Tab-separated table of C-alpha atoms and ligand atoms in Angstrom:
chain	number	residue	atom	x	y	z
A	1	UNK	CA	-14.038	3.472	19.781
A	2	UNK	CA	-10.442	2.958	21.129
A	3	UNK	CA	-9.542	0.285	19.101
A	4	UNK	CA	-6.074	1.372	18.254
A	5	UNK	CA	-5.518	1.539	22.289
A	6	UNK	CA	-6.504	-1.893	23.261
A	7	UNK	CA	-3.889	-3.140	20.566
A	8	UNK	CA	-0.630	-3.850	21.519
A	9	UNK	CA	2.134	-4.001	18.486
A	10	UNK	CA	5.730	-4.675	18.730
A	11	UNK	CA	8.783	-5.778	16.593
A	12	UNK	CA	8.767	-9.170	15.639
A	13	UNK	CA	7.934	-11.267	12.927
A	14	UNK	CA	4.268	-10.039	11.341
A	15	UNK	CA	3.141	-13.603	9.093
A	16	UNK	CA	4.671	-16.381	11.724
A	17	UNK	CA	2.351	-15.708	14.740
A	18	UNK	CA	-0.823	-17.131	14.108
A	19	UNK	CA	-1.627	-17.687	18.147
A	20	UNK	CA	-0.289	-14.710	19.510
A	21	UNK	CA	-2.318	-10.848	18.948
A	22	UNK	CA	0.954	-9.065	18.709
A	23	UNK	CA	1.876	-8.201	15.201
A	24	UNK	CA	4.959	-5.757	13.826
A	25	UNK	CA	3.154	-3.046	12.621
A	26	UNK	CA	5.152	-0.035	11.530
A	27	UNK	CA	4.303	2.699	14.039
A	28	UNK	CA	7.764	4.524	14.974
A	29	UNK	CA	9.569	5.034	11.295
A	30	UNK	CA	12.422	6.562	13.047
A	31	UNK	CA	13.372	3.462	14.664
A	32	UNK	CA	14.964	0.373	12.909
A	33	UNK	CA	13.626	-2.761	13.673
A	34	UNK	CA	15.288	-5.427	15.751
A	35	UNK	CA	15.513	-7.432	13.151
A	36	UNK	CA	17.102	-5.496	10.388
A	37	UNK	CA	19.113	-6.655	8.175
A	38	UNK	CA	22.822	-6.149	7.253
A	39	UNK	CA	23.478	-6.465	4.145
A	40	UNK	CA	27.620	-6.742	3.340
A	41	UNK	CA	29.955	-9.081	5.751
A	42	UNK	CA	33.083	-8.584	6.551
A	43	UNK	CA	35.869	-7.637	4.800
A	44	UNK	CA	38.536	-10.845	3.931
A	45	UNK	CA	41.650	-7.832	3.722
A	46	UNK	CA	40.918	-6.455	7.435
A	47	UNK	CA	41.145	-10.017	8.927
A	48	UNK	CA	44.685	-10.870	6.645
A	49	UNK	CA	45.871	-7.266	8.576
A	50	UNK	CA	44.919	-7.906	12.102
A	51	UNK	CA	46.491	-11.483	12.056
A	52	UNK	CA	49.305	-9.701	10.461
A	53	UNK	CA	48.980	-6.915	13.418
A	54	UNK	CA	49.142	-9.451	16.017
A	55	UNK	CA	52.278	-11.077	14.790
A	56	UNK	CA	54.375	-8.350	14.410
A	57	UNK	CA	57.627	-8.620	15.294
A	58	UNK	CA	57.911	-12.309	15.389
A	59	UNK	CA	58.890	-15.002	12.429
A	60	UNK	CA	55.971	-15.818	11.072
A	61	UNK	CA	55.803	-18.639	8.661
A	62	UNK	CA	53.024	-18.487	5.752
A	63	UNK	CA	51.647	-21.592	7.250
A	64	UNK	CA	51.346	-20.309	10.565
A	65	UNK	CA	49.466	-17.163	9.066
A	66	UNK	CA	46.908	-19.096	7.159
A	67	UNK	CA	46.101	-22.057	10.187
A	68	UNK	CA	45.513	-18.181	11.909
A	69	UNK	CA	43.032	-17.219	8.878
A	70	UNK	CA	41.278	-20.274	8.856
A	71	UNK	CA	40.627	-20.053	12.153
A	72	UNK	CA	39.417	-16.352	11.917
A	73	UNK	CA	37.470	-16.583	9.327
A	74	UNK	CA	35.371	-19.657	9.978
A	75	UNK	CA	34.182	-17.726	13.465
A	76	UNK	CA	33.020	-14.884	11.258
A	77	UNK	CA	29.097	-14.914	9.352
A	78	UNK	CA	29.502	-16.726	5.921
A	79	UNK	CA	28.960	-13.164	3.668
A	80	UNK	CA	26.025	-13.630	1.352
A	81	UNK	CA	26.492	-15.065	-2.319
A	82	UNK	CA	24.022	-15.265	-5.298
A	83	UNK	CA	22.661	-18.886	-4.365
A	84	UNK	CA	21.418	-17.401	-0.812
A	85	UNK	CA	19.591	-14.849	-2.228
A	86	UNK	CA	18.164	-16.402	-4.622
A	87	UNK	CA	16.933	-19.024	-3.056
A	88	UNK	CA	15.032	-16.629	-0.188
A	89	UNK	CA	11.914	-17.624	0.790
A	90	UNK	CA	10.088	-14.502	0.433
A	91	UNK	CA	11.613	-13.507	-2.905
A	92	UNK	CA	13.664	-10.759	-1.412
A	93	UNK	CA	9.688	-8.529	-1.561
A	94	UNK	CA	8.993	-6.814	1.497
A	95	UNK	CA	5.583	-5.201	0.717
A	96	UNK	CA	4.243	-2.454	3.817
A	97	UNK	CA	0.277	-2.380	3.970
A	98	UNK	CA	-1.989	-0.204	6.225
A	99	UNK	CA	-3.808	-2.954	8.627
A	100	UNK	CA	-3.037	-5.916	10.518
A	101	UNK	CA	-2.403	-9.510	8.901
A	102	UNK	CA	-5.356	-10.867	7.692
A	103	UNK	CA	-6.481	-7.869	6.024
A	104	UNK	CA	-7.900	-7.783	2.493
A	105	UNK	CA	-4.747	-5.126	1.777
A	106	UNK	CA	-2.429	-7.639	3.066
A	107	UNK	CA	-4.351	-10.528	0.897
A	108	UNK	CA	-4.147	-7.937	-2.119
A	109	UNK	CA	-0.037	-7.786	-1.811
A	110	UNK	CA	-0.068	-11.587	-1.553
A	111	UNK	CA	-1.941	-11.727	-4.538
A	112	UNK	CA	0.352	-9.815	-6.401
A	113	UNK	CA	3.705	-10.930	-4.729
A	114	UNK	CA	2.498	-14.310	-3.424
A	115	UNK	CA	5.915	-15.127	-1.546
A	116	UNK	CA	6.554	-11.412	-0.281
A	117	UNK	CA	6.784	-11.114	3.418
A	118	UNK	CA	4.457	-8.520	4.348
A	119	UNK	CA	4.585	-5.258	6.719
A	120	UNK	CA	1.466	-4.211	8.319
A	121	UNK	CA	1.635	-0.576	9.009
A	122	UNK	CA	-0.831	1.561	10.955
A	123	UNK	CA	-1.639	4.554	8.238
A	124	UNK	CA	-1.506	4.634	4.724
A	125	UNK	CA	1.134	7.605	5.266
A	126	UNK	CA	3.053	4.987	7.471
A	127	UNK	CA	2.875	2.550	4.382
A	128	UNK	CA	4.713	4.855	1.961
A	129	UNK	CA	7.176	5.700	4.489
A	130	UNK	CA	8.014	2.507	5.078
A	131	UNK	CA	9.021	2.343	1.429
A	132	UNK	CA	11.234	5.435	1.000
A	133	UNK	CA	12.787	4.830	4.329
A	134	UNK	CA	13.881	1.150	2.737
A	135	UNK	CA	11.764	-0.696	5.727
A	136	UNK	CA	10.168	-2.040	2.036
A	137	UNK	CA	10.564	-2.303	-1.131
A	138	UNK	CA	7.126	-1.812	-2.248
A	139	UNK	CA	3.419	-0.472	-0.891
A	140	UNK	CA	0.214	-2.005	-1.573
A	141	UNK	CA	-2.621	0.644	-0.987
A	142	UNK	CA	-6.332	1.008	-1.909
A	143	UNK	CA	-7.156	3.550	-4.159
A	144	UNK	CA	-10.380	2.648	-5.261
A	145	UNK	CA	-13.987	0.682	-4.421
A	146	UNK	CA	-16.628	-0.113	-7.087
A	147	UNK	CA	-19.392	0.401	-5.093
A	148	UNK	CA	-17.698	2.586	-2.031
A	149	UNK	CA	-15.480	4.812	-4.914
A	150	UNK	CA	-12.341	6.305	-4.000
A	151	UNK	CA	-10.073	6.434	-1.250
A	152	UNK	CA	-9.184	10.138	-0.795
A	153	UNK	CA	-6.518	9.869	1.370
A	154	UNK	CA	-4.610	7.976	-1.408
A	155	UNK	CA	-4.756	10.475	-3.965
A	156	UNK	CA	-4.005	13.266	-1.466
A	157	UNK	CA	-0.370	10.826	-0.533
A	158	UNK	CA	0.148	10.420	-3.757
A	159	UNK	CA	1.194	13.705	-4.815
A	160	UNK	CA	2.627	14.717	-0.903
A	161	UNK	CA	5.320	11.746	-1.538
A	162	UNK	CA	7.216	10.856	-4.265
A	163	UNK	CA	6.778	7.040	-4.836
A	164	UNK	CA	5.714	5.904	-8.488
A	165	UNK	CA	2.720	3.810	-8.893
A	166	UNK	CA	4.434	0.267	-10.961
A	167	UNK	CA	1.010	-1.878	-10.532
A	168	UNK	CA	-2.220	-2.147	-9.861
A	169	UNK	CA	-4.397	-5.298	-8.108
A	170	UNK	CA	-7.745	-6.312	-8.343
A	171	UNK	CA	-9.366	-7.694	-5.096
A	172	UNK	CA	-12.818	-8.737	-5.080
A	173	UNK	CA	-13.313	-9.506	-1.278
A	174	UNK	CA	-15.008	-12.044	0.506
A	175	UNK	CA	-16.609	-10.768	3.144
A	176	UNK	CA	-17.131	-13.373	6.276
A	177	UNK	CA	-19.098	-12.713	9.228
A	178	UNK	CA	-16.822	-14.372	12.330
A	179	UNK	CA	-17.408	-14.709	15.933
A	180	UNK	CA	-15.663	-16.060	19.063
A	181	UNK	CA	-15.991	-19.974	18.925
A	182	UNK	CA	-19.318	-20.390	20.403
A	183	UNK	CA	-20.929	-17.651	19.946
A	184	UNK	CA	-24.158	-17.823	17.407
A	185	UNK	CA	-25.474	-15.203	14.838
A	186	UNK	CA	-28.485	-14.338	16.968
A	187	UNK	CA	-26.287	-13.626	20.081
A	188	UNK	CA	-24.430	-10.502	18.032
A	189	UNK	CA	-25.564	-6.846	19.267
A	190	UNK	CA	-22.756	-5.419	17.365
A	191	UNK	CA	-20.981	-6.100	14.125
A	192	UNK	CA	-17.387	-4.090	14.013
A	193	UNK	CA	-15.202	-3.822	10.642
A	194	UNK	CA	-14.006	-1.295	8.273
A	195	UNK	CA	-16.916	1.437	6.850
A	196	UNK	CA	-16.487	-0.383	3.805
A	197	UNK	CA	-16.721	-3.884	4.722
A	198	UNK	CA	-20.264	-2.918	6.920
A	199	UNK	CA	-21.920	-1.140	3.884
A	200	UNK	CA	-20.750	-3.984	1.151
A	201	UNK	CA	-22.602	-6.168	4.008
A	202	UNK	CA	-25.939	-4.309	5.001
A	203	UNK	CA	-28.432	-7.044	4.002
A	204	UNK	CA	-27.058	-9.608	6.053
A	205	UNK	CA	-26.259	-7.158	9.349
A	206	UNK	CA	-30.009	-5.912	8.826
A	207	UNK	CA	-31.454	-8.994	8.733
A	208	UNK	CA	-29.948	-9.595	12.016
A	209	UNK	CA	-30.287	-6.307	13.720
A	210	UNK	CA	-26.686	-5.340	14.541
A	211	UNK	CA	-25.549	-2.083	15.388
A	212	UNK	CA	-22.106	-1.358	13.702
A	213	UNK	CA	-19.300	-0.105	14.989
A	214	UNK	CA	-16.635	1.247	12.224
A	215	UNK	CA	-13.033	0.530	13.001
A	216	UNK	CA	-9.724	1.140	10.868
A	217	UNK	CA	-9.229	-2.417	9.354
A	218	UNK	CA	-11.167	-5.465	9.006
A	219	UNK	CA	-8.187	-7.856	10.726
A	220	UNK	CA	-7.937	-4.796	13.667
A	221	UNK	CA	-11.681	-5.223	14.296
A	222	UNK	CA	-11.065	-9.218	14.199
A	223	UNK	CA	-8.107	-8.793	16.899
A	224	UNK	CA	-9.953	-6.632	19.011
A	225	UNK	CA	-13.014	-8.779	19.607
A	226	UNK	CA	-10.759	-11.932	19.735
A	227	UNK	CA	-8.337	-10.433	22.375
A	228	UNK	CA	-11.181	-8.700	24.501
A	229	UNK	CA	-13.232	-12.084	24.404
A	230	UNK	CA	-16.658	-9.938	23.076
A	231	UNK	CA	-19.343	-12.560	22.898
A	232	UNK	CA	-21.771	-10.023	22.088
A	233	UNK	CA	-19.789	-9.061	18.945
A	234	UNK	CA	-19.337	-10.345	15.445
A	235	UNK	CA	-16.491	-9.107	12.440
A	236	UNK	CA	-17.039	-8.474	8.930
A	237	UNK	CA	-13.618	-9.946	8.112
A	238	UNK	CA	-11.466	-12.225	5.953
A	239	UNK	CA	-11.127	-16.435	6.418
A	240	UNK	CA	-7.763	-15.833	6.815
A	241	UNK	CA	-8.211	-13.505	9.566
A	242	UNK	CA	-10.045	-15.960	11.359
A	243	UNK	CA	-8.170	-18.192	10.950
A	244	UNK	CA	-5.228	-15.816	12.386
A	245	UNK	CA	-7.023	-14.601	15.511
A	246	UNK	CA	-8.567	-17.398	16.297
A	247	UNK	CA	-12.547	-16.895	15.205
A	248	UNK	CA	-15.074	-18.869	13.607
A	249	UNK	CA	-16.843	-18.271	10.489
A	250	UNK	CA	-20.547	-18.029	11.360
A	251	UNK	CA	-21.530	-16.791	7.491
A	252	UNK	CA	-19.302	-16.772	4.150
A	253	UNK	CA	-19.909	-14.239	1.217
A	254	UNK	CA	-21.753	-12.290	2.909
A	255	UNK	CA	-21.271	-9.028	0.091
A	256	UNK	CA	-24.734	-7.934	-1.439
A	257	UNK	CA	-22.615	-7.114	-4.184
A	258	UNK	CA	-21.136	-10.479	-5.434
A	259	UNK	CA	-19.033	-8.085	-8.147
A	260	UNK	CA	-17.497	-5.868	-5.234
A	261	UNK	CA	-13.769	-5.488	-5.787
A	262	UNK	CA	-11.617	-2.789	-4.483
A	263	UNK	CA	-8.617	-1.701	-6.531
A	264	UNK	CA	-4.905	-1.359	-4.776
A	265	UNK	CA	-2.354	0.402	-6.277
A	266	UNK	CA	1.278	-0.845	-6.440
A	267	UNK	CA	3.884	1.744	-5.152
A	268	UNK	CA	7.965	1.709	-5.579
A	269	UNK	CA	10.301	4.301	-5.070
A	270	UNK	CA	11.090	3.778	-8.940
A	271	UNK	CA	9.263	3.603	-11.987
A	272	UNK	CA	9.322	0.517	-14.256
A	273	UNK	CA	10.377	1.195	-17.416
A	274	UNK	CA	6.928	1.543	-19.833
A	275	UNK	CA	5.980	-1.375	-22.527
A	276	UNK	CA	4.216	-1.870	-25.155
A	277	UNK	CA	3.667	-5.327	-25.648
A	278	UNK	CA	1.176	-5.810	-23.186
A	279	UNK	CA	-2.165	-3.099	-21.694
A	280	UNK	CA	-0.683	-0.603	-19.828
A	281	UNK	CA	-2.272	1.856	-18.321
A	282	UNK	CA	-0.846	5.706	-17.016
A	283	UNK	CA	-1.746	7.946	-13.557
A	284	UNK	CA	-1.183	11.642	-14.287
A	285	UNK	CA	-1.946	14.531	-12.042
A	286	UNK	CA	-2.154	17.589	-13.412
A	287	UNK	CA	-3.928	21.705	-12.561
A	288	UNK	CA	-5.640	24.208	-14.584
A	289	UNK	CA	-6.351	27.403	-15.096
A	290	UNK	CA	-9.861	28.826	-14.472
A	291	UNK	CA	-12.118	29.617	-17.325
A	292	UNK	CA	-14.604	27.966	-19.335
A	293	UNK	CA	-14.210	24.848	-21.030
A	294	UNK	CA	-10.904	24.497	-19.614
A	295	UNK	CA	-11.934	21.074	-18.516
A	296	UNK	CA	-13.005	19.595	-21.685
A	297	UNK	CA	-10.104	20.714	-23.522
A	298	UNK	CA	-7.806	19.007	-20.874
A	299	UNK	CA	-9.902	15.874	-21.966
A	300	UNK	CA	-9.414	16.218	-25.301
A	301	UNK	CA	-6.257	15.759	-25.334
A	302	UNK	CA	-7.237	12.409	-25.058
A	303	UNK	CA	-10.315	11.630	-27.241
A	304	UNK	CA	-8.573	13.300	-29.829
A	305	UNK	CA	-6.044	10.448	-29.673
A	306	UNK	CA	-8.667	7.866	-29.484
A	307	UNK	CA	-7.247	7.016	-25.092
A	308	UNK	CA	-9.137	5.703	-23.265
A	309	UNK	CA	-10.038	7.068	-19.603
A	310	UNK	CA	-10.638	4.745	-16.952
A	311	UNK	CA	-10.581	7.223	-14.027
A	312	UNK	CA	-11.153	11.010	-12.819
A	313	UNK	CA	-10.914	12.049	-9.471
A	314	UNK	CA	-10.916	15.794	-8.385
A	315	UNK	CA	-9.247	16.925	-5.428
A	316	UNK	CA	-8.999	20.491	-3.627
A	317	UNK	CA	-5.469	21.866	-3.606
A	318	UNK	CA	-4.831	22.042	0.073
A	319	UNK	CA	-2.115	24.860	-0.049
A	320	UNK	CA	-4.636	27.492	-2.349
A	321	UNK	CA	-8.154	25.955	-1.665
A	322	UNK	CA	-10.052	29.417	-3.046
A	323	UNK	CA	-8.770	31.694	-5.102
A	324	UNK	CA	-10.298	35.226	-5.214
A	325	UNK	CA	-11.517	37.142	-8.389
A	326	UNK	CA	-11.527	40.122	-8.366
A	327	UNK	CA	-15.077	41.272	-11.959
A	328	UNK	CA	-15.200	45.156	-12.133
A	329	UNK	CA	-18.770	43.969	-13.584
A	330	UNK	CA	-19.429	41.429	-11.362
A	331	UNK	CA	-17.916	42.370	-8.371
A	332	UNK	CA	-16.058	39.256	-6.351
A	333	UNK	CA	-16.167	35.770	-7.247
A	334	UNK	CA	-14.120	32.786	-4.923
A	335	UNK	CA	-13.336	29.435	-6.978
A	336	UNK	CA	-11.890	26.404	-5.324
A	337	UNK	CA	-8.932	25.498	-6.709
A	338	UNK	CA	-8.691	21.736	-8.061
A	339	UNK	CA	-5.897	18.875	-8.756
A	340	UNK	CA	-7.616	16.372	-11.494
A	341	UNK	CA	-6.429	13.220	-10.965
A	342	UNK	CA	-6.725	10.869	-14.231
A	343	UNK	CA	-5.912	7.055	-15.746
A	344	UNK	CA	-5.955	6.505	-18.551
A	345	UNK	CA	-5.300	3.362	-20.925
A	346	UNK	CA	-2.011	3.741	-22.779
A	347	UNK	CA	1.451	3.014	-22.021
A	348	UNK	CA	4.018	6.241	-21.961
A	349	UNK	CA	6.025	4.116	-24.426
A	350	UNK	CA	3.221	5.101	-26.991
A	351	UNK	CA	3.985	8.375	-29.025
A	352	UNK	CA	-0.226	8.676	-29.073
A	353	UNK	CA	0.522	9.451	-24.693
A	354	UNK	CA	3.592	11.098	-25.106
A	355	UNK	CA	2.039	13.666	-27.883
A	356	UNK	CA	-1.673	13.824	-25.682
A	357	UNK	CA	0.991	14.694	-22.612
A	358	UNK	CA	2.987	17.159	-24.646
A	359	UNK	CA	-0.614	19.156	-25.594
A	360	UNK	CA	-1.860	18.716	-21.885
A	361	UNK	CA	1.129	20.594	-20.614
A	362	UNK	CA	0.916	23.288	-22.926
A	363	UNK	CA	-1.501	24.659	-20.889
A	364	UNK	CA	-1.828	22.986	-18.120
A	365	UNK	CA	-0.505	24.813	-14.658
A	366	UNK	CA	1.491	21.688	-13.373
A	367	UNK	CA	1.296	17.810	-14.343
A	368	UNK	CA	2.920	14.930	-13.047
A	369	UNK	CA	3.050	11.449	-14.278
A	370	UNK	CA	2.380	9.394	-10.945
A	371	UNK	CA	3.091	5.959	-13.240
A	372	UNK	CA	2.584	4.116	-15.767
A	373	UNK	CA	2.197	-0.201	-14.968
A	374	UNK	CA	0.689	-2.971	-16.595
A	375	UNK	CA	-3.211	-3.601	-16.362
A	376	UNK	CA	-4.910	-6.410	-13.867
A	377	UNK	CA	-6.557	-8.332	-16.257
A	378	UNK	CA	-7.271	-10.673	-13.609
A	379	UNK	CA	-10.984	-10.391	-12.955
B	1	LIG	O1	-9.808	-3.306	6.239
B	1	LIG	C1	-9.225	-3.996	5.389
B	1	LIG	O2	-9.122	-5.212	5.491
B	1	LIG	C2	-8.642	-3.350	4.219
B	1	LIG	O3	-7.763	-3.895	3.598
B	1	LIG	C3	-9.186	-2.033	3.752
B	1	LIG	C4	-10.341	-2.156	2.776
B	1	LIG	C5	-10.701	-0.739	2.206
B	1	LIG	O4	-9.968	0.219	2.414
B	1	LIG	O5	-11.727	-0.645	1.543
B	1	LIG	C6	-9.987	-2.964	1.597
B	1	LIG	C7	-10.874	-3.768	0.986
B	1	LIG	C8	-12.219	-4.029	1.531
B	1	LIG	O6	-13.158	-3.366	0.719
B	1	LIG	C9	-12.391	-3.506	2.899
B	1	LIG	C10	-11.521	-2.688	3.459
């Protein structure tokens, strides 16, 4: 469906608009924002030599050149000191997200950074732009689903750009079903959301014989059928999304799964420095040769250490997806060439991870250390 068409996006501010249905998503990252901000004033010595400049020649007295200064300077913007920036609303955070406010990836960035002003983009890819391009400071991405499993996308932008992962946030998501004001349950033909927020709702959308309709984000699908006035469709969305566009909430926690949570990763364009005073856990990337067993003896690296995995994901390398063999015995073989994507639960302050890294990359054919951040404890 042309969801992304009906919705119209412009600069502005994203979190102050709760009537309106245009949001500040980050679509053109060549482009700086309206409202950017300078950082650094003026310069105090450039004013002192143009009031100098413009006196030249006559007698000036010191009086006459500071009545000039004061007058100058007080027409000028009051440069920015400690107090002002510490006392910012938002904490200084700017935190991009792929959706539109109201999302669960915006609610997972406000769960971490509670007071960050947040910047809805309109792909992931925009998201982590957004970052190394300064628009933010951090991203705030899902990586993960309990009962969906992993984003793909993700992993694949996590080794194309070169953020580091500095956190990770547990969401478990409420799932609402919301309508225009008016409109009841039985009147729905449709149900539109996110893939993930239709299948973590399929006993309630059966029961009331919707087709769905899968659309980028739940808060998207929640601003379409608000702005197009659809009385013939309900959202699987977030309270706070109806809230936003102006919905009602015709069913709350509406997840089969009451233990669905989705995990988001935190991303920075540096790493924090590693710890071991509290559970931290570490993202590595890494290739291997082919041959047998070369698996398990990438995982034992780990075991033998007594680490913890939490995660494996397998991905094709894009650039060398098969890679030919040439067997005088058994003539020719084509393997698919794999990046194995793993957590595991150790900080990189630990010599146990630094040694279990140090054995991995004696044979593995590259590795990377995407991060290493503290655990979510928090469900
Ligand atoms: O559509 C949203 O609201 C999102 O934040 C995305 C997303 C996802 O990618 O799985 C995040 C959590 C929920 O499970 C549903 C959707």
């Amino acid at each position: 469906m042309a969801l992304k068409s009906a919705a119209v996006f412009s600069w502005g501010d994203s979190r102050s608009n709760p009537s309106g249905f245009v949001f500040n998503r980050v679509k053109n990252l060549n482009t700086a924002p309206r409202n950017w901000v300078c950082v650094g004033g003026f310069s105090g010595h450039e004013t002192i030599s143009s009031a100098e400049n413009e006196n030249a020649g006559k007698s000036t007295t010191e009086t006459d050149v500071s009545r000039k200064l004061s007058r100058d300077l007080s027409s000028l913007p009051k440069p920015l000191s400690v107090a002002d920036l510490s006392a910012a609303p938002n904490d200084g955070v700017r935190i991009s997200f792929k959706g539109l406010p109201g999302s669960y990836s915006e609610e997972a960035a406000l769960k971490a950074y509670p007071k960050c002003e947040t910047v809805p983009c309109d792909e992931f890819e925009d998201a982590f732009k957004a970052v190394e391009l300064w628009l933010a400071d951090k991203a705030v991405l899902p990586i993960e689903n309990s009962s969906g499993g992993s984003i793909h996308r993700n992993y694949d932008l996590l080794l194309r750009h070169r953020l580091h992962i500095v956190g990770e946030v547990q969401l478990a998501p409420n799932f609402c079903l919301l309508a225009l004001p008016g409109v009841r349950a039985e009147q729905l033909k449709r149900v539109l959301s996110h893939p993930q927020a239709l299948a973590s709702s399929d006993v309630l959308l059966s029961k009331l014989g919707v087709a769905r309709e899968n659309v980028d984000d739940t808060a998207g699908a929640a601003q379409y059928v608000a702005s197009n006035g659809l009385r013939d469709a309900g959202v699987v969305a977030s309270a706070r999304a109806a809230e936003i566009y102006g919905l009602n909430i015709l069913a709350d926690r509406i997840q089969d799964d009451t233990d669905n949570v989705t995990r988001f990763l935190v991303l920075a364009r540096d790493p924090i420095i590693p710890r071991t005073d509290k559970s931290f856990k570490t993202s590595i990337v890494f290739t291997l040769d082919e041959g047998p067993g070369v698996l398990f003896k990438a995982l034992a690296v780990f075991a033998l250490r007594e680490i913890n995995l939490t995660k494996i994901e397998s991905r094709p390398q894009k650039k060398k997806p098969l890679r030919v063999v040439d067997d005088s015995n058994t003539g020719t073989a084509k393997y698919f060439d794999y990046l194995f994507y793993i957590d595991f639960e150790a900080s990189m302050a630990e010599p146990r991870a630094q040694n279990a890294l140090g054995h991995l990359q004696e044979f593995a054919t590259f590795l990377r250390v995407l991060g290493c951040y503290p655990m979510d404890t928090t469900l």
